[in-house]
Short mmCIF file of C-alpha atoms in Angstrom, two decimals:
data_model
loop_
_atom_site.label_atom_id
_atom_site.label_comp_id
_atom_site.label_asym_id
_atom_site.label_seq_id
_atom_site.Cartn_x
_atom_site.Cartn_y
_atom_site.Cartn_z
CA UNK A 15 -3.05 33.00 -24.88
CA UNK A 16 -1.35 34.25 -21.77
CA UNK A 17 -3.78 32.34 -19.79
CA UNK A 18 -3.93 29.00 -21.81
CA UNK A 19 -0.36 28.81 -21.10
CA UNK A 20 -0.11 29.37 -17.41
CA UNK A 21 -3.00 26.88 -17.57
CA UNK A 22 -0.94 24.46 -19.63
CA UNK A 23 2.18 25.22 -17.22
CA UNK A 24 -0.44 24.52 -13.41
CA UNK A 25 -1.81 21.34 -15.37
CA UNK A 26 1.95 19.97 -16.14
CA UNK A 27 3.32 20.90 -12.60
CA UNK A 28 0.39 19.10 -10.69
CA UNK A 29 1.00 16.14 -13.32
CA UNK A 30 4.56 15.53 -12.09
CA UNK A 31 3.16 16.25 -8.31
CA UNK A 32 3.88 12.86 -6.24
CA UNK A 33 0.61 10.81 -6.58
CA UNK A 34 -0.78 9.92 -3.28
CA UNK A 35 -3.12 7.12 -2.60
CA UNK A 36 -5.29 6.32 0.57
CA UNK A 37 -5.71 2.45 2.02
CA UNK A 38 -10.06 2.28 2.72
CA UNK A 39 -10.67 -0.73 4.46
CA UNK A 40 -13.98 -2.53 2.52
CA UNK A 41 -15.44 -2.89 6.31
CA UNK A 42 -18.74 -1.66 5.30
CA UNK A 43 -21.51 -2.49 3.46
CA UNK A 44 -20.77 -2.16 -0.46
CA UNK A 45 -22.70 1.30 -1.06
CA UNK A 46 -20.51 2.97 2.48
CA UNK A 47 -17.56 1.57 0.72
CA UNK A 48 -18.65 3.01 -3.12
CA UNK A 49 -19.49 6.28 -1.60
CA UNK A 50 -15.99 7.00 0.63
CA UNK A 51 -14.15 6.23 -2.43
CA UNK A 52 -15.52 8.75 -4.29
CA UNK A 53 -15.29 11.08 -1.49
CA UNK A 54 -11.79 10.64 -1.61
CA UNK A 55 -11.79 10.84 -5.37
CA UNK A 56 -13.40 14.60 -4.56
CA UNK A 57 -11.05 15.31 -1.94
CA UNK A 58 -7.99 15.18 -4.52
CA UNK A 59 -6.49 11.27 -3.74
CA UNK A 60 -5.08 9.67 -6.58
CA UNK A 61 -6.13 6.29 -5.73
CA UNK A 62 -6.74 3.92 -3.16
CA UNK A 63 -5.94 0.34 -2.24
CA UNK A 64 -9.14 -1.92 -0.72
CA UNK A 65 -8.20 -4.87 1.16
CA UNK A 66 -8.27 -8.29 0.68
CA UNK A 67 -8.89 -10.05 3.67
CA UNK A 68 -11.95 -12.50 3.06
CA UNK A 69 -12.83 -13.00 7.23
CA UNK A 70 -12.27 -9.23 7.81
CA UNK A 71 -13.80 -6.99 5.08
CA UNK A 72 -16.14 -7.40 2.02
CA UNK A 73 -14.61 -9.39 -0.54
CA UNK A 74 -12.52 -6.46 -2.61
CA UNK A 75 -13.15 -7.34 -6.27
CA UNK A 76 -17.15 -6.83 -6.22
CA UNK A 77 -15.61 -3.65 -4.03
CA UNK A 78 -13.57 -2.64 -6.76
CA UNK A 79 -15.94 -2.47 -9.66
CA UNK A 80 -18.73 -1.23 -7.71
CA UNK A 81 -16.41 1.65 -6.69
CA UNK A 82 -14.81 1.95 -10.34
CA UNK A 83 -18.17 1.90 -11.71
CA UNK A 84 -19.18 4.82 -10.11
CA UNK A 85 -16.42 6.92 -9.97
CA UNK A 86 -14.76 9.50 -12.63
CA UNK A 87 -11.18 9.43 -12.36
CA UNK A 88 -9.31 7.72 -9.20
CA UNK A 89 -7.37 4.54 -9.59
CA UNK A 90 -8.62 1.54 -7.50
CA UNK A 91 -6.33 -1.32 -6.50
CA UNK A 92 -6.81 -4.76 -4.59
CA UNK A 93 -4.25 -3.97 -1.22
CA UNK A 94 -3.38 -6.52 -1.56
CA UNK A 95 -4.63 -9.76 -3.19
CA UNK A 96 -2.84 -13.46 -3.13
CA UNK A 97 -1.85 -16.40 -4.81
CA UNK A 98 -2.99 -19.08 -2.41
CA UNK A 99 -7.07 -17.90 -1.53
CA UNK A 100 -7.78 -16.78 -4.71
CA UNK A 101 -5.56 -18.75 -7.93
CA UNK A 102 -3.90 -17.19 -10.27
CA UNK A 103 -6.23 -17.66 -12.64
CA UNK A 104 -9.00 -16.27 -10.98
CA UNK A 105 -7.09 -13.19 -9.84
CA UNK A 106 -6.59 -12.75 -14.01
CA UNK A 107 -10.09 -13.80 -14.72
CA UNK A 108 -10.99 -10.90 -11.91
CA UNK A 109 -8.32 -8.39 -13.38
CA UNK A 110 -9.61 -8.35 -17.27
CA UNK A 111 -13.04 -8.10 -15.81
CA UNK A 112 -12.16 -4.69 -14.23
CA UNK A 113 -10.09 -3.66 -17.05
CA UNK A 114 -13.59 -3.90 -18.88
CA UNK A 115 -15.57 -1.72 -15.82
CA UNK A 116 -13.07 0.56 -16.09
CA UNK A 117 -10.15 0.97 -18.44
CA UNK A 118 -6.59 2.50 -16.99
CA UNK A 119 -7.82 2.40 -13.61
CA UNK A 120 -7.81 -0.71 -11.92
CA UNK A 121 -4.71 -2.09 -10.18
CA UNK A 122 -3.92 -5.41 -8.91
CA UNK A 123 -1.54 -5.33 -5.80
CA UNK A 124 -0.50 -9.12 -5.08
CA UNK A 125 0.89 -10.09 -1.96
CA UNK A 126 1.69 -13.01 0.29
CA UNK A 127 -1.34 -12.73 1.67
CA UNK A 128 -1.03 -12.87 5.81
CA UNK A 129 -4.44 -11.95 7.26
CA UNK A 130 -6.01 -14.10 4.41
CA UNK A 131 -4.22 -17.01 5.21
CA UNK A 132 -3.69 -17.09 8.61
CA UNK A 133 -7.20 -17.20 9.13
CA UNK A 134 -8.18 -20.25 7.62
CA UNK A 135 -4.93 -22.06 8.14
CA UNK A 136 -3.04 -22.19 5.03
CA UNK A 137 0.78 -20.56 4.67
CA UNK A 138 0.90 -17.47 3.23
CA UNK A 139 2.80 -17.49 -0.40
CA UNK A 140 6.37 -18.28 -1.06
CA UNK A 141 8.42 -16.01 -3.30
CA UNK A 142 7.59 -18.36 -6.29
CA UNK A 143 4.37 -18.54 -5.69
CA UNK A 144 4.38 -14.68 -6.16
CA UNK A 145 6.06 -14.88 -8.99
CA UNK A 146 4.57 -17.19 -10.77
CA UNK A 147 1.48 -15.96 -10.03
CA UNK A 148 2.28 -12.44 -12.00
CA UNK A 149 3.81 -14.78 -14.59
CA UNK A 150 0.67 -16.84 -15.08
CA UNK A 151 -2.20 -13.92 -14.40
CA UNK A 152 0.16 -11.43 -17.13
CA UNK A 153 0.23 -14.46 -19.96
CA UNK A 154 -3.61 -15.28 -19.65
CA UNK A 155 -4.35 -11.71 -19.80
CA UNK A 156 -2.34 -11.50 -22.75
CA UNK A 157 -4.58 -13.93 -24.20
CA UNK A 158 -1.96 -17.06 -24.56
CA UNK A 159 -2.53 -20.63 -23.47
CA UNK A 160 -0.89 -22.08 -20.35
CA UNK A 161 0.01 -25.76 -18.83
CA UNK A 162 -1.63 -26.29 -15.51
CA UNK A 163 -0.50 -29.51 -14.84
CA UNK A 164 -1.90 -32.07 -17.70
CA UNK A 165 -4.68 -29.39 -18.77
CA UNK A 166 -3.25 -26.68 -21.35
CA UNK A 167 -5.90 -23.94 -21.29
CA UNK A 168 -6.76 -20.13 -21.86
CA UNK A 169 -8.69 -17.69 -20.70
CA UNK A 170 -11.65 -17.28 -23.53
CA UNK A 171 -12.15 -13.27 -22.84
CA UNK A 172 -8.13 -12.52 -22.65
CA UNK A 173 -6.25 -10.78 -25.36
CA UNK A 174 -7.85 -7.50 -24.33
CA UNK A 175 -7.19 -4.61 -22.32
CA UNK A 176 -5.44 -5.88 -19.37
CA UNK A 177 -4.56 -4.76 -15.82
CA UNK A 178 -0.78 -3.70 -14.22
CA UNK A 179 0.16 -6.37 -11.82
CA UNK A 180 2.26 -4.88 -8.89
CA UNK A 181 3.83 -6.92 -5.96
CA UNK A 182 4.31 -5.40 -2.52
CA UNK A 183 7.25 -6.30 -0.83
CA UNK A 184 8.94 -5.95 2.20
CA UNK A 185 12.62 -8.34 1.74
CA UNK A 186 14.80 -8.12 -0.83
CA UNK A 187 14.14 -11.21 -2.80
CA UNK A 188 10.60 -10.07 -3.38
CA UNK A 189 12.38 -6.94 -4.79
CA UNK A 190 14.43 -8.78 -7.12
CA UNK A 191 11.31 -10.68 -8.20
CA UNK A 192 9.31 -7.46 -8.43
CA UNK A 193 11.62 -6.06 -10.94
CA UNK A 194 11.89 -8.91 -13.24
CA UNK A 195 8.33 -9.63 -13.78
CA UNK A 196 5.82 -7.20 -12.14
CA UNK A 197 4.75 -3.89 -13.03
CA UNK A 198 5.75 -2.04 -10.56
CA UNK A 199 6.38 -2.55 -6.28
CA UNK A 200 4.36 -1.39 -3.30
CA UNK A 201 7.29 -1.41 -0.74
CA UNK A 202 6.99 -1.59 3.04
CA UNK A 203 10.40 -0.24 3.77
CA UNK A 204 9.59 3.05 5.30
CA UNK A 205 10.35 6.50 3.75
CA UNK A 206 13.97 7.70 5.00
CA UNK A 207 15.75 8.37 1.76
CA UNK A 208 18.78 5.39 2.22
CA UNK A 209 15.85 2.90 2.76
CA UNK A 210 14.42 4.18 -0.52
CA UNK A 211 17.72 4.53 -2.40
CA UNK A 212 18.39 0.47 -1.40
CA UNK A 213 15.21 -1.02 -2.24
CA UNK A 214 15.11 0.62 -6.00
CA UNK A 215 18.95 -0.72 -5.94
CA UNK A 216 17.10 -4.12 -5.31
CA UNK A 217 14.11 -3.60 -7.33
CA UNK A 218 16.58 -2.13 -10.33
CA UNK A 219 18.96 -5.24 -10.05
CA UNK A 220 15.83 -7.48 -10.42
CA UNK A 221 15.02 -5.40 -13.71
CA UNK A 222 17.95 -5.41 -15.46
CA UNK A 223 18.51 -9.27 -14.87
CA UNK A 224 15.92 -9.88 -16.34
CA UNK A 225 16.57 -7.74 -19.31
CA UNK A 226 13.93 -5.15 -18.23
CA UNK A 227 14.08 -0.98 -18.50
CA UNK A 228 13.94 -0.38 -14.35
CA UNK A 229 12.64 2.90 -15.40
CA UNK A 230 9.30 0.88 -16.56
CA UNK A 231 8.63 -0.92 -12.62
CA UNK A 232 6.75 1.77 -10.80
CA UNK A 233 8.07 2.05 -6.83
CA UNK A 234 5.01 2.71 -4.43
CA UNK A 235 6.65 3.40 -0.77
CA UNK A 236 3.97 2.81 1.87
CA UNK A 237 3.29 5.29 4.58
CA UNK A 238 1.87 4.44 8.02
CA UNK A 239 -0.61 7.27 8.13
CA UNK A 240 -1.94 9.14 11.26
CA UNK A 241 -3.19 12.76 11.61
CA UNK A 242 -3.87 13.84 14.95
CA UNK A 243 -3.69 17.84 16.22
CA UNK A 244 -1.13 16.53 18.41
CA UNK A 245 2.22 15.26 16.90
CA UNK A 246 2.60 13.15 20.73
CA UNK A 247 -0.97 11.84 20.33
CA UNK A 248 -0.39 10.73 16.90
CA UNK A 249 2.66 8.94 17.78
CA UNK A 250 0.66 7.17 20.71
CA UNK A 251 -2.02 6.10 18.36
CA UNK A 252 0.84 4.63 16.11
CA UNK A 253 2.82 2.61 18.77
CA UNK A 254 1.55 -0.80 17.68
CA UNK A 255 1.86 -0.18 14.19
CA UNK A 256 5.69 0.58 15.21
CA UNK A 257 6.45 -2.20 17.56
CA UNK A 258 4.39 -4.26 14.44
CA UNK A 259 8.27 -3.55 12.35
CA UNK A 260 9.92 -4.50 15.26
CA UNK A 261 8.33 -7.96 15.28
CA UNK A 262 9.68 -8.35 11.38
CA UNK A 263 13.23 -9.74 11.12
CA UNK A 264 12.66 -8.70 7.28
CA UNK A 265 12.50 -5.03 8.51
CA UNK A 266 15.46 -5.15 10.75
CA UNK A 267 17.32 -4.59 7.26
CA UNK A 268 15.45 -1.30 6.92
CA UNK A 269 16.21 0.00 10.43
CA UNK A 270 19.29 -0.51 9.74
CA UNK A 271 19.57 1.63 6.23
CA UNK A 272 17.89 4.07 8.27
CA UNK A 273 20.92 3.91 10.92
CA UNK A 274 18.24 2.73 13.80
CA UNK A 275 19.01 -0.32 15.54
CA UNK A 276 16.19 -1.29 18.91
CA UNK A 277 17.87 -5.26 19.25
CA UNK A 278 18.12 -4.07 22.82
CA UNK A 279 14.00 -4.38 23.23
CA UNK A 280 12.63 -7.55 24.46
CA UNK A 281 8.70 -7.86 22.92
CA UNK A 282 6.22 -9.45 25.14
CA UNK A 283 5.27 -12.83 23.64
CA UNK A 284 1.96 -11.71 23.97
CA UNK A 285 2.10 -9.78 20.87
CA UNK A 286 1.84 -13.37 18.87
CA UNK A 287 -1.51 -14.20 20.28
CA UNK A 288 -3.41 -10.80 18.99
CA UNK A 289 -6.08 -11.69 16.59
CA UNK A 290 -5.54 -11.67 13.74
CA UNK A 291 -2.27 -9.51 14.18
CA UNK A 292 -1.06 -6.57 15.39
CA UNK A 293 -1.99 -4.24 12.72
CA UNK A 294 -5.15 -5.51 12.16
CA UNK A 295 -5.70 -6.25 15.96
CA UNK A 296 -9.54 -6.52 16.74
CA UNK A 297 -8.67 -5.57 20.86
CA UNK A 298 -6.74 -2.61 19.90
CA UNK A 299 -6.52 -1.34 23.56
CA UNK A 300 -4.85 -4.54 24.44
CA UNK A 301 -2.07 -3.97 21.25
CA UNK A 302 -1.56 -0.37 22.88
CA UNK A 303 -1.19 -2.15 26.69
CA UNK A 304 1.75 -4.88 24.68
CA UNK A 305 3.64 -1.93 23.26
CA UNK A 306 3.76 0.22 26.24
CA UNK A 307 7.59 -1.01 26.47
CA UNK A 308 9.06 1.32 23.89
CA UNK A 309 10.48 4.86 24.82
CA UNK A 310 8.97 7.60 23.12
CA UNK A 311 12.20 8.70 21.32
CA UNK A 312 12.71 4.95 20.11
CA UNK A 313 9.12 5.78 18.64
CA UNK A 314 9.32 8.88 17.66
CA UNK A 315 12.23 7.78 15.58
CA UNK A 316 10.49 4.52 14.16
CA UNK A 317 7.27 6.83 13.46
CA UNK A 318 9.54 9.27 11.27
CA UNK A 319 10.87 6.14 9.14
CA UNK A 320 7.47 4.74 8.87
CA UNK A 321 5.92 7.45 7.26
CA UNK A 322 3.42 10.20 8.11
CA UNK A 323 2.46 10.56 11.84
CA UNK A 324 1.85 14.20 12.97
CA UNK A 325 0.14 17.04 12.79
CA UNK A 326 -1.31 18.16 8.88
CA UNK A 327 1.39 20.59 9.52
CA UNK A 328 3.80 18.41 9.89
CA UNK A 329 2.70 15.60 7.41
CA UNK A 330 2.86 18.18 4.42
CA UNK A 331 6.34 19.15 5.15
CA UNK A 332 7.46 15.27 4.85
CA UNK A 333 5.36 15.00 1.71
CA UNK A 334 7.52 17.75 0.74
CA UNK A 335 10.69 16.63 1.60
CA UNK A 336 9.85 13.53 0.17
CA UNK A 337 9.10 14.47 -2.60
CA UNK A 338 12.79 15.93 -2.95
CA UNK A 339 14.19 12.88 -2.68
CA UNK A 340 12.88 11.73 -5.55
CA UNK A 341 9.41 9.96 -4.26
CA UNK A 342 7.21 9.51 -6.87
CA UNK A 343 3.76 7.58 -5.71
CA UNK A 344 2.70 7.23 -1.55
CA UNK A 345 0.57 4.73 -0.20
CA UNK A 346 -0.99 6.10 3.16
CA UNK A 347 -2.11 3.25 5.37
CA UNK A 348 -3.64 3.95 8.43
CA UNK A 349 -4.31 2.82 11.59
CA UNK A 350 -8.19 2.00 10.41
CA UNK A 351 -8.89 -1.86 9.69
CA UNK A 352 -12.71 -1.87 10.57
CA UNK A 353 -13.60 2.32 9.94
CA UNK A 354 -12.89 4.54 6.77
CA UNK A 355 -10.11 6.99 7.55
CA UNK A 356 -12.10 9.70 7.95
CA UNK A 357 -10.00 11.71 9.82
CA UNK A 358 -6.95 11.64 7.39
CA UNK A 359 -9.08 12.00 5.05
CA UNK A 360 -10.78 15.34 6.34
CA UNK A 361 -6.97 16.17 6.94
CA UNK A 362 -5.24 15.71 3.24
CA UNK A 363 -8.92 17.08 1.61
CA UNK A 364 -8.86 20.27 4.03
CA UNK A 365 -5.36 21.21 4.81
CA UNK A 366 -2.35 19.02 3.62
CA UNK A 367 -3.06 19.10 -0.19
CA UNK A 368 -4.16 23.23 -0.08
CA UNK A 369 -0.45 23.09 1.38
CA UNK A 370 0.73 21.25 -1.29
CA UNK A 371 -0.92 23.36 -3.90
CA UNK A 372 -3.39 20.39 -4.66
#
């Protein structure tokens, strides 16, 4: 009885343990793709987020049932899906479907969409389009019918199980928006605890406007992810990803929760013409050359904000710490557009969950 108990007591702890998730770009065939999920399923990740970027990577909802059809346990969202490639009703049509493949796990992360759009010339999505979008993909997964223009029409296998819709969001009307209608928020804000504490004050406000329990909208904070042996050379490796925030007047809001404040840096124009963007920049080494500009304490400081950039060491003591402040759910997204993370992935599987007691 002794036993059962301290089993009961392990199982509950590592319940309430901050779930942590791992971004796997779908930049392989569909089997690589299948198997490094479940790889990361065995390593101990809660989830992980595929992207959707249609010119870049497999296309991520034949990636997400393939990989939820042949795995046990881990959660599987679309990191992150649109409104303007893929309508909303396909995006619901596409969510019931992998409610049916398999049930609790799948996640739909919608966003506005930048690398999809930009490369085939279309804006990314407005606010409303966002929001609508959740609206519309929610109520036709709920089975109802809906006015699209002078058709009123339903979705013929709705009324089922149906899929959490989550918006990611980086300013704070997307917040607001997240909290009135979405399930919960994948926030780019970085991890320093006032930058949390103001985007759940956003997210919150959003909730209870719309007469919603804030409690109920799940906050995801996104981590810019690289494990090196060296806390300098993982910094290095993360300068374009940094200077990336820099280029976001959304993010200067963020910097300055944080207290940070890098006006003073002019960025080379050049940064504009990397294809498709910096983060997803196909001549990395040419990124790294743009970014040389910024001082390593400017970066080291940006790299702290962002998320977890160090040694495993290091990384599991900001897990820790962030988990303190109340974090409940990380999104690691690494450097990695066109390779699986192995690396972090070797890291978290061999070292920074055994230091979490994973």
């Amino acid at each position: 009885i002794r036993r059962q108990r301290q089993m009961c007591i392990r199982d509950r702890e590592k319940s309430m343990a901050i779930k942590i998730d791992l971004r796997v770009p779908p930049c392989k065939p569909l089997p690589e793709i299948t198997d490094f999920v479940s790889k990361c399923e065995d390593a101990g990740f809660d989830g992980v987020g595929l992207l959707d970027s249609q010119m870049l990577e497999r296309d991520v909802f034949v990636s997400m049932a393939h990989a939820l059809m042949n795995t046990k346990s881990i959660n599987v969202a679309s990191a992150v899906t649109n409104p303007v490639t893929r309508h909303p009703s396909v995006l619901a049509s596409a969510a019931s479907t992998l409610a049916e493949v398999a049930p609790g796990r799948a996640k739909i992360w919608i966003g506005r969409g930048y690398s999809s759009a930009n490369v085939v010339g279309i804006p990314p999505a407005t606010v409303r389009q966002m929001r609508d979008a959740v609206v519309t993909m929610k109520s036709l997964m709920d089975g109802e019918e809906l006015d699209f223009g002078t058709i009123t029409s339903r979705m013929k296998h709705g009324g089922g199980e149906t899929t959490p819709v989550y918006i990611a969001a980086t300013g704070p009307k997307v917040m607001r928006v997240a909290g009135e209608v979405a399930d919960g928020a994948v926030l780019m804000t970085g991890i320093h605890p006032d930058q949390v504490a103001k985007s759940r004050e956003l997210i919150f406000d959003g909730a209870r406007a719309a007469g919603r329990d804030p409690d109920d909208i799940e906050t995801i904070y996104t981590c810019t992810t690289i494990i090196r042996d060296d806390l300098k050379e993982a910094r290095e490796v993360a300068r374009p990803l940094a200077v990336a925030r820099l280029m976001q007047p959304t993010y200067k809001r963020w910097l300055k929760a944080a207290g940070m404040d890098f006006s003073e840096f002019e960025l080379p124009r050049g940064l504009w013409d990397l294809y498709p963007d910096v983060p997803h920049a196909e001549d990395w080494e040419k990124a790294k050359e743009l970014c040389a500009f910024l001082p390593d304490d400017a970066l080291g400081q940006l790299c702290d904000s962002m998320g977890l950039i160090g040694t495993p060491e290091y990384c599991a003591e900001r897990i820790k710490k962030a988990e303190e402040a109340g974090m409940e759910h990380l999104y690691l997204m690494t450097d990695q557009s066109y390779e699986f993370p192995t690396g972090e992935l070797h890291a978290f599987r061999d070292k920074i969950f055994p230091a979490l007691g994973r």
